[in-house]
PDB file of C-alpha atoms in Angstrom:
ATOM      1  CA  UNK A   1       0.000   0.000   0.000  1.00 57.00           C
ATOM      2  CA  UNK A   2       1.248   3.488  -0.954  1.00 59.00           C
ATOM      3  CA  UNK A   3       1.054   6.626   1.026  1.00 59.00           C
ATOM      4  CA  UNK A   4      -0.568   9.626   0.087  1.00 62.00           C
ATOM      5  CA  UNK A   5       1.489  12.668   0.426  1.00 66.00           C
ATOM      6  CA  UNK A   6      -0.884  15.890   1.936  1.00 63.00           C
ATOM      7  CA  UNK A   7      -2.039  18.293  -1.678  1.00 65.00           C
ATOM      8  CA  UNK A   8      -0.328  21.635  -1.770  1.00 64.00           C
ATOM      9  CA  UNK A   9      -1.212  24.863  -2.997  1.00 61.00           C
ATOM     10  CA  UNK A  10       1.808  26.878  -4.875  1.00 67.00           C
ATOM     11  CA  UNK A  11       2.902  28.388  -1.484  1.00 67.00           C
ATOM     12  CA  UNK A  12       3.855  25.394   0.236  1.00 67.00           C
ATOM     13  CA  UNK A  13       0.551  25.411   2.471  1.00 66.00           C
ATOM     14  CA  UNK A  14      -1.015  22.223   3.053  1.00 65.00           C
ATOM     15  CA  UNK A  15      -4.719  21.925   1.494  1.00 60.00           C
ATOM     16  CA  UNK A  16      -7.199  20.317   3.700  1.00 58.00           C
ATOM     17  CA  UNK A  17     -10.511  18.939   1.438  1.00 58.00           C
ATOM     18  CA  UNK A  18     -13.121  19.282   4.290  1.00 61.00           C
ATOM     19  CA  UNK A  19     -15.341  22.149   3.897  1.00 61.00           C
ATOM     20  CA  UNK A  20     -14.135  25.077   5.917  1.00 70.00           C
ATOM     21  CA  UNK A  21     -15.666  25.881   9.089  1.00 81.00           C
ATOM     22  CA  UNK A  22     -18.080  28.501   8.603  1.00 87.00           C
ATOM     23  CA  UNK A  23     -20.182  29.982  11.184  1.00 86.00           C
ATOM     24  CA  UNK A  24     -24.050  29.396  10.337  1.00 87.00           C
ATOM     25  CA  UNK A  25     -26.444  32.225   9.548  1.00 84.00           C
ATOM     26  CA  UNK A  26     -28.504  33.193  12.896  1.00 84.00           C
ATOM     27  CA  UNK A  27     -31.320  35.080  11.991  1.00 81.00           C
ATOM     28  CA  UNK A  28     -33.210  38.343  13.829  1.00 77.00           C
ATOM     29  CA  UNK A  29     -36.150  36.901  15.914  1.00 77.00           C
ATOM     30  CA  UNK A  30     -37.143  40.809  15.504  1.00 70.00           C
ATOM     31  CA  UNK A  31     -38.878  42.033  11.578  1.00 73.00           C
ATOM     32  CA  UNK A  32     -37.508  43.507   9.842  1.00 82.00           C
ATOM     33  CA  UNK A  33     -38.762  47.149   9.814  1.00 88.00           C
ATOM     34  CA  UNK A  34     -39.331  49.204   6.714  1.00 92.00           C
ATOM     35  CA  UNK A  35     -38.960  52.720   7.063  1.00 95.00           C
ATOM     36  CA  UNK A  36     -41.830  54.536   5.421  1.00 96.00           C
ATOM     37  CA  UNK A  37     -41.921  58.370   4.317  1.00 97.00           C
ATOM     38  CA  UNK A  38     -43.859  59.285   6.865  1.00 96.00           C
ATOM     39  CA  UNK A  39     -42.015  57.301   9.747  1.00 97.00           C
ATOM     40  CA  UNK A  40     -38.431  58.991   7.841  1.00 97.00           C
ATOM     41  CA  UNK A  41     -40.108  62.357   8.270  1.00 97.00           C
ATOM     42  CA  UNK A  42     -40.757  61.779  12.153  1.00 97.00           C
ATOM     43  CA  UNK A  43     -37.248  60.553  12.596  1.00 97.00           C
ATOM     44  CA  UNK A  44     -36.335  63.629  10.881  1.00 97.00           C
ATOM     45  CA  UNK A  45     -37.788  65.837  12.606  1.00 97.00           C
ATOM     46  CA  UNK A  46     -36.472  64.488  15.586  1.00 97.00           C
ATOM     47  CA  UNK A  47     -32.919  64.818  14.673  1.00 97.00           C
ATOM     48  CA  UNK A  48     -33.932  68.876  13.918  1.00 97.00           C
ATOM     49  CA  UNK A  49     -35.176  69.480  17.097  1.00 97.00           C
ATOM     50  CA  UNK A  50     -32.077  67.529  18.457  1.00 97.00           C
ATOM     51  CA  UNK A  51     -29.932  69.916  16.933  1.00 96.00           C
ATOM     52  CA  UNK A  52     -28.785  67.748  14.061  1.00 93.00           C
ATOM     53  CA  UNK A  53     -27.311  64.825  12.738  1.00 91.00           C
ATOM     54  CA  UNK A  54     -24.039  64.559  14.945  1.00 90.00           C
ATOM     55  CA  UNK A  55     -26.006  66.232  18.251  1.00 94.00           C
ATOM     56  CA  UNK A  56     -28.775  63.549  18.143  1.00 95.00           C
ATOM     57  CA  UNK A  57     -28.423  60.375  20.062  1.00 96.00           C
ATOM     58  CA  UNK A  58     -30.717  57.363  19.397  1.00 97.00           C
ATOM     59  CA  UNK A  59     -32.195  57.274  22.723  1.00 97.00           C
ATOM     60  CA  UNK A  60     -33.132  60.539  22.456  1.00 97.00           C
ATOM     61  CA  UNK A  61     -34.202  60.131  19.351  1.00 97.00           C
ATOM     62  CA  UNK A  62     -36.290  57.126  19.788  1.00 97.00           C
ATOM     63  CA  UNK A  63     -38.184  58.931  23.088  1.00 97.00           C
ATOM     64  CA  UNK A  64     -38.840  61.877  20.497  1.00 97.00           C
ATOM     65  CA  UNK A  65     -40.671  59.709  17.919  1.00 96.00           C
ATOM     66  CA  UNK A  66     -42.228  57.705  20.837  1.00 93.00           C
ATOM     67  CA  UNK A  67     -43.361  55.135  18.088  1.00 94.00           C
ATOM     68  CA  UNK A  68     -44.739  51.348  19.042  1.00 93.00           C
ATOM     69  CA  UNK A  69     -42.295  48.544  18.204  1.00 91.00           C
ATOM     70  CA  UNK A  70     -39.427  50.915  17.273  1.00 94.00           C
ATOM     71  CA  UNK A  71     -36.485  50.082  18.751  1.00 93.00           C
ATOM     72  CA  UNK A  72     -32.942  51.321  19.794  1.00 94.00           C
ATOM     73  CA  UNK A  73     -31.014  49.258  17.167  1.00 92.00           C
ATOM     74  CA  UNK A  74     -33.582  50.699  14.343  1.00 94.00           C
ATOM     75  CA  UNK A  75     -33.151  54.235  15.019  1.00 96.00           C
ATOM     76  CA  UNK A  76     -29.246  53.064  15.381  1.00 96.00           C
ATOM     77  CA  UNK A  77     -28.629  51.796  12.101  1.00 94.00           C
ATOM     78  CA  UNK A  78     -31.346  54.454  10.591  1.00 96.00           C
ATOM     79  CA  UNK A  79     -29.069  57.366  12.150  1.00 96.00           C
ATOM     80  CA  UNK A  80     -25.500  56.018  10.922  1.00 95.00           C
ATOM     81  CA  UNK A  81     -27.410  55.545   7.351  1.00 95.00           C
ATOM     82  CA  UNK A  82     -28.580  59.191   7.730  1.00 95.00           C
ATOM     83  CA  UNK A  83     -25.571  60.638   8.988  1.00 94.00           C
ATOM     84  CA  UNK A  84     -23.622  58.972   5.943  1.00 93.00           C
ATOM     85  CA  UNK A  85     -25.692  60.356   3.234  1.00 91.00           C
ATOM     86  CA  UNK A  86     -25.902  63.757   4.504  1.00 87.00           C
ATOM     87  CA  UNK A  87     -21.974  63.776   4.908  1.00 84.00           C
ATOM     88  CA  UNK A  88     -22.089  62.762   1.297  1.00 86.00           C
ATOM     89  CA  UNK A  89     -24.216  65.301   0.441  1.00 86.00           C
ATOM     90  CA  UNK A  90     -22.303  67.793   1.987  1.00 84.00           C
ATOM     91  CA  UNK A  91     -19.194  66.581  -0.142  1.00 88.00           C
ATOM     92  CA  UNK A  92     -20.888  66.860  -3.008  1.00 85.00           C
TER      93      UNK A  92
END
């Protein structure tokens, strides 16, 4: 019987033919939320009377719009959005 020597990619690193590890996709047990115009519009006008993009703070923010199932992690991710494309804007 003849033994197998390990494969070898062109840098000398030893291939291994399992599948890579790869962590598995966990998803949200909270919706997804879809921000309307008029929901947008509230959490605009919250950041105004917040003094702004880079003055507002999601938990203020959030206690401003007082809206039912909105939570810290929307306004979050809806605020670093915002804050993006009006620093665009501005480079523009």
């Amino acid at each position: 019987m003849k033994a197998t020597r390990p494969k070898m990619d062109e840098f000398g690193t030893t291939l291994h033919l399992s599948s890579p590890v790869v962590r598995p996709y966990v998803r949200s047990k909270m919706p997804r939320l879809r921000w309307t115009l008029d929901l947008h519009h509230c959490f605009v006008h919250a950041v105004d009377r917040l003094g702004g993009e880079d003055r507002a703070t999601p938990k203020m923010i959030l206690q401003i719009m007082d809206v039912k199932g909105l939570t810290i992690s929307h306004i979050k991710s809806h605020l670093q959005m915002y804050r993006s494309m009006r620093h665009e804007q501005v480079l523009q």
